[in-house]
mmCIF file of C-alpha atoms in Angstrom:
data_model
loop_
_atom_site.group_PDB
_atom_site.id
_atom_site.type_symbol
_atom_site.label_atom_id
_atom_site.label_comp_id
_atom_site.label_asym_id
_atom_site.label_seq_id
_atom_site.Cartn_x
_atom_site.Cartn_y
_atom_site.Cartn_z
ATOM 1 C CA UNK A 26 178.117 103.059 -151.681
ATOM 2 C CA UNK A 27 179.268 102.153 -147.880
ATOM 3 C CA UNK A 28 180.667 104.709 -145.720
ATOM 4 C CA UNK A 29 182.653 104.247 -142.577
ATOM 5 C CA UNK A 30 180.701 105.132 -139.903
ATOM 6 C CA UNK A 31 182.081 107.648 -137.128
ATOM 7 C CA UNK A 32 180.488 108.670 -133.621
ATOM 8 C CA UNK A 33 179.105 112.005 -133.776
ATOM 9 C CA UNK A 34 181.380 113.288 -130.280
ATOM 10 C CA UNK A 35 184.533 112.760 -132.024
ATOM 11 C CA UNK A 36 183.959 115.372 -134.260
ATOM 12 C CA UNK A 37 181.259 117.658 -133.183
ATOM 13 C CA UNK A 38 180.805 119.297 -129.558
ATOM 14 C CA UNK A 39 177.205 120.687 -127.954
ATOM 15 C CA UNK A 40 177.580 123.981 -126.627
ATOM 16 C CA UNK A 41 174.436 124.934 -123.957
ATOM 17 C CA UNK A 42 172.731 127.955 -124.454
ATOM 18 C CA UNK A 43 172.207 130.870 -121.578
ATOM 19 C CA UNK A 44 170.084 131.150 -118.536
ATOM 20 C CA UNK A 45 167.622 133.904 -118.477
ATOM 21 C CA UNK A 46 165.362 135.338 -116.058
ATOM 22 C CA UNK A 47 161.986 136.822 -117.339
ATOM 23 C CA UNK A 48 163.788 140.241 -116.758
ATOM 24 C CA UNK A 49 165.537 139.545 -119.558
ATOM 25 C CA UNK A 50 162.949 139.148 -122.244
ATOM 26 C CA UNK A 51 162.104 143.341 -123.579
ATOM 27 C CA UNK A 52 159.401 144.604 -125.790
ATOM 28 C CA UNK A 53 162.011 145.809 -127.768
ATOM 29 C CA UNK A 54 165.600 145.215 -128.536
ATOM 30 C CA UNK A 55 167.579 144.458 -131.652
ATOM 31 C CA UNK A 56 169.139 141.397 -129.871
ATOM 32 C CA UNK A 57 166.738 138.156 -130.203
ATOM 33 C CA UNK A 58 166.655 135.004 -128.052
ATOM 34 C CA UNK A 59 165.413 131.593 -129.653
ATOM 35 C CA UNK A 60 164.228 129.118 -127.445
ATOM 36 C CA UNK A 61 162.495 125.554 -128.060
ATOM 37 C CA UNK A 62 159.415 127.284 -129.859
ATOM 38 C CA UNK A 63 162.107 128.314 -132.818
ATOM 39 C CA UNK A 64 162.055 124.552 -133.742
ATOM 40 C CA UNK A 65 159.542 122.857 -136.377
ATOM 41 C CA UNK A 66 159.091 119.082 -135.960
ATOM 42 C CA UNK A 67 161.908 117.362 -137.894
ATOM 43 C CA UNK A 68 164.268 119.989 -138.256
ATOM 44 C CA UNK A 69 163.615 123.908 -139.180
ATOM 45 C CA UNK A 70 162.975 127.109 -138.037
ATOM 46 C CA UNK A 71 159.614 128.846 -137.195
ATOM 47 C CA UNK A 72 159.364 132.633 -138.347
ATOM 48 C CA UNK A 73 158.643 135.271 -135.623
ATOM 49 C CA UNK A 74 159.514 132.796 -132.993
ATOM 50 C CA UNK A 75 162.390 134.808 -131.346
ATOM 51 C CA UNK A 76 162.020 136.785 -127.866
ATOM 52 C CA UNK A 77 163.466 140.132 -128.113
ATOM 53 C CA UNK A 78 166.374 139.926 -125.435
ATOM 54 C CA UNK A 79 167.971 143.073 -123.190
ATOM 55 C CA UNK A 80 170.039 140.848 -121.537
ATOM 56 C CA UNK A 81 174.096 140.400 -121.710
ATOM 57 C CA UNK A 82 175.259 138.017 -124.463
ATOM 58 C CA UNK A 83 178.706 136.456 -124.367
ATOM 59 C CA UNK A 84 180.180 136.930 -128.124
ATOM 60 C CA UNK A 85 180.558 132.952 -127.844
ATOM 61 C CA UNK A 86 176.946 132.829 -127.792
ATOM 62 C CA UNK A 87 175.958 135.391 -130.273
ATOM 63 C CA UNK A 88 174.726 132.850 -133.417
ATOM 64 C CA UNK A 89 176.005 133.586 -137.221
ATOM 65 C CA UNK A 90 174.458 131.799 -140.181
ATOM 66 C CA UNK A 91 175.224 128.352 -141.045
ATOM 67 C CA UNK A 92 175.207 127.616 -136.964
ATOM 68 C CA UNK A 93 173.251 124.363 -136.155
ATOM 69 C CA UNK A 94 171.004 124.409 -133.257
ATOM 70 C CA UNK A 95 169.395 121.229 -131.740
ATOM 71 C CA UNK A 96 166.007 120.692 -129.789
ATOM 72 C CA UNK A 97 167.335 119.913 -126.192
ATOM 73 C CA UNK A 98 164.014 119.099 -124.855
ATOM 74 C CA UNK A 99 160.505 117.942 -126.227
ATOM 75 C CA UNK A 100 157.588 120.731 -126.262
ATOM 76 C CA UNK A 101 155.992 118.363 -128.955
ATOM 77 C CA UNK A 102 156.011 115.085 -129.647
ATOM 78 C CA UNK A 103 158.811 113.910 -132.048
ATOM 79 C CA UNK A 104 160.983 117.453 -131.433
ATOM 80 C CA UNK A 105 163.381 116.065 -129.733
ATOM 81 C CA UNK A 106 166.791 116.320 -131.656
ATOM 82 C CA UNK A 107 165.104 118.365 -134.415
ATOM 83 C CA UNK A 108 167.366 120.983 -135.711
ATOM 84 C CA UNK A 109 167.655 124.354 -137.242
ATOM 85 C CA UNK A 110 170.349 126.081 -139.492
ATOM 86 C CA UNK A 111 170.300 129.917 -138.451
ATOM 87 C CA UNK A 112 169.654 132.005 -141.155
ATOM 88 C CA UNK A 113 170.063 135.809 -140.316
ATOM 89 C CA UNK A 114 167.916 137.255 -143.112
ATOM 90 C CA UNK A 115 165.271 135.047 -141.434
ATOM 91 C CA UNK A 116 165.017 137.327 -138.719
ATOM 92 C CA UNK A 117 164.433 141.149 -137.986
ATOM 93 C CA UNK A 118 166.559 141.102 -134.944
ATOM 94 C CA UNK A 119 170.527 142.299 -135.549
ATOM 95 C CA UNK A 120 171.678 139.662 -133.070
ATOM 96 C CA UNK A 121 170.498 136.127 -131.911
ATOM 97 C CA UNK A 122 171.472 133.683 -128.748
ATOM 98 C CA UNK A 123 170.000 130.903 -127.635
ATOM 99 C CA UNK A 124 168.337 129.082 -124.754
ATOM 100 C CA UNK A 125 169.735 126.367 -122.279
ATOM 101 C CA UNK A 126 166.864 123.793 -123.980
ATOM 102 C CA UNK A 127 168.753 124.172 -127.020
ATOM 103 C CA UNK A 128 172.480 123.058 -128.240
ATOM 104 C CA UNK A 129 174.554 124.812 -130.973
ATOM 105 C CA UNK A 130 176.965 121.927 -132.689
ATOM 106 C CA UNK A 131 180.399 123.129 -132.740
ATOM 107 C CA UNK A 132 183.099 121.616 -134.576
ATOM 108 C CA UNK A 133 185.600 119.582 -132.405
ATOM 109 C CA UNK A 134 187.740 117.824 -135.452
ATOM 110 C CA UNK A 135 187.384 117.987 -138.511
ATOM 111 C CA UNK A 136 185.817 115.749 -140.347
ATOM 112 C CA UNK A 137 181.764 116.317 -139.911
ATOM 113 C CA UNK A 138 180.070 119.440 -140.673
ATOM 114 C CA UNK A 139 177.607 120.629 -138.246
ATOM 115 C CA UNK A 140 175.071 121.024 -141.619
ATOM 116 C CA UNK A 141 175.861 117.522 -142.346
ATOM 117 C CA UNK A 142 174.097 116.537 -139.046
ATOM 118 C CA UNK A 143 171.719 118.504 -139.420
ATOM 119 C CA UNK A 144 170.923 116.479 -142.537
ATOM 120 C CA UNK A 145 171.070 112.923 -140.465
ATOM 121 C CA UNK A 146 168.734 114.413 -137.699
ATOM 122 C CA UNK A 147 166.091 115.202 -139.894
ATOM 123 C CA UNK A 148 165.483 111.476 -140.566
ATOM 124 C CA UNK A 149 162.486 110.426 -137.918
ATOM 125 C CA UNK A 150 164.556 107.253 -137.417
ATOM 126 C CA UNK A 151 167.735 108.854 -136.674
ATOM 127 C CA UNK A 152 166.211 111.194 -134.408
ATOM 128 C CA UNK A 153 164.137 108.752 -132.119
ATOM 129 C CA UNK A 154 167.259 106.492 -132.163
ATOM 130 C CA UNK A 155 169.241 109.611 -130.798
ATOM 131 C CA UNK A 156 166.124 110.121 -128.710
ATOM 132 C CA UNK A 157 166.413 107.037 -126.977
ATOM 133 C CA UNK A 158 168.601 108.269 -124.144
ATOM 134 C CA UNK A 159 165.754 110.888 -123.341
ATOM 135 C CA UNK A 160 164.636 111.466 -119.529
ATOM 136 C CA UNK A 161 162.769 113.459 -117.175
ATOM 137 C CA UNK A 162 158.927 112.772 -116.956
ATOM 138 C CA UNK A 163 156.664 115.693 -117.763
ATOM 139 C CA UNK A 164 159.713 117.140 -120.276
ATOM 140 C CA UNK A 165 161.855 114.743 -121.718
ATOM 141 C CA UNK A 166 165.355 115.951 -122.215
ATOM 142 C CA UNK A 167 168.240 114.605 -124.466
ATOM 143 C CA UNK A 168 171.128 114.296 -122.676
ATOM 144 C CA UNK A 169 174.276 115.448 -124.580
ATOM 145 C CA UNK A 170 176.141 112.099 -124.429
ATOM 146 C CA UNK A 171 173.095 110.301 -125.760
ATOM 147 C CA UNK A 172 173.488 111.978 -129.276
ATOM 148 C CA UNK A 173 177.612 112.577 -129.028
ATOM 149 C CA UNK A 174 177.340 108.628 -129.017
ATOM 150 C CA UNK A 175 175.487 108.043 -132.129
ATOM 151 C CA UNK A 176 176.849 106.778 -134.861
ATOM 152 C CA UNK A 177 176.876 108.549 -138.705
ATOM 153 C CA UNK A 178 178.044 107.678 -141.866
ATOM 154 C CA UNK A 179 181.540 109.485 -142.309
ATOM 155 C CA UNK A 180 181.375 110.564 -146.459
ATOM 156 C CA UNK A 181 184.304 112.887 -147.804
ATOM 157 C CA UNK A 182 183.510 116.650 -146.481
ATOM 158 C CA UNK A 183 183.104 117.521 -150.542
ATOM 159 C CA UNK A 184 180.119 115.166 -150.128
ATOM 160 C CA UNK A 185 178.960 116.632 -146.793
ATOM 161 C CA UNK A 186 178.345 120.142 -148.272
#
């Protein structure tokens, strides 16, 4: 079965994530913070990964389940474009933000579901191709454009569930 293929940017947006300061990050607080280290190679979420946060967090970034984050930056080799689905029973903390070295995908026009992508980017091939764009020198860094560019297959939204 062929599928018309679409480019990722017109249907999905990258929102950054906050600035923090090390002020920020508590011993204890019911709000979390998950930055790169919240990412597993490929795609997925590492338990016990989140910061506890006692900063201010903007209700647009405040993260509910089903949101798709994406690796901004590589800690690791091959994390790059690796993403997470945020799962709240995953966590202990009552509310969770995000980082500036990671992207939640928003939906622009509909079309593409954010958990669709997150499917496509946890192919190693799709990834390094959305990779490719990567630069900086000691931390490579995915620049949004690179992966709004890309190019998915485009099945029915029925089929992207």
């Amino acid at each position: 079965m062929r599928f018309e293929m679409a480019r990722v940017g017109e249907y999905l947006s990258l929102v950054k994530g906050i600035s923090y300061t090390s002020k920020d990050l508590v011993d204890d607080s019911q709000q979390g913070l998950l930055t790169i280290n919240a990412f597993t190679l490929g795609g997925g979420f590492k338990p016990n990964s989140e910061k506890p946060f006692g900063g201010n967090i903007q209700s647009k970034f405040k993260l509910v389940n089903g949101d798709v984050l994406l690796a901004m930056t590589e800690q690791d080799y091959g994390l790059l474009a690796s993403p997470l689905v945020i799962n709240l029973e995953e966590t202990s903390f009552e509310t969770l933000t995000y980082s500036l070295d990671v992207a939640k995908v928003e939906i622009l026009n509909e079309g593409l579901l954010p958990q669709f992508l997150f499917n496509v980017l946890r192919v190693p091939a799709f990834r390094a191709r959305a990779a490719y764009g990567d630069s900086g020198s000691t931390v490579q860094r995915l620049p949004y454009d690179a992966l709004l560019e890309q190019l998915v297959p485009l099945p029915e939204l029925k089929v992207q569930g």
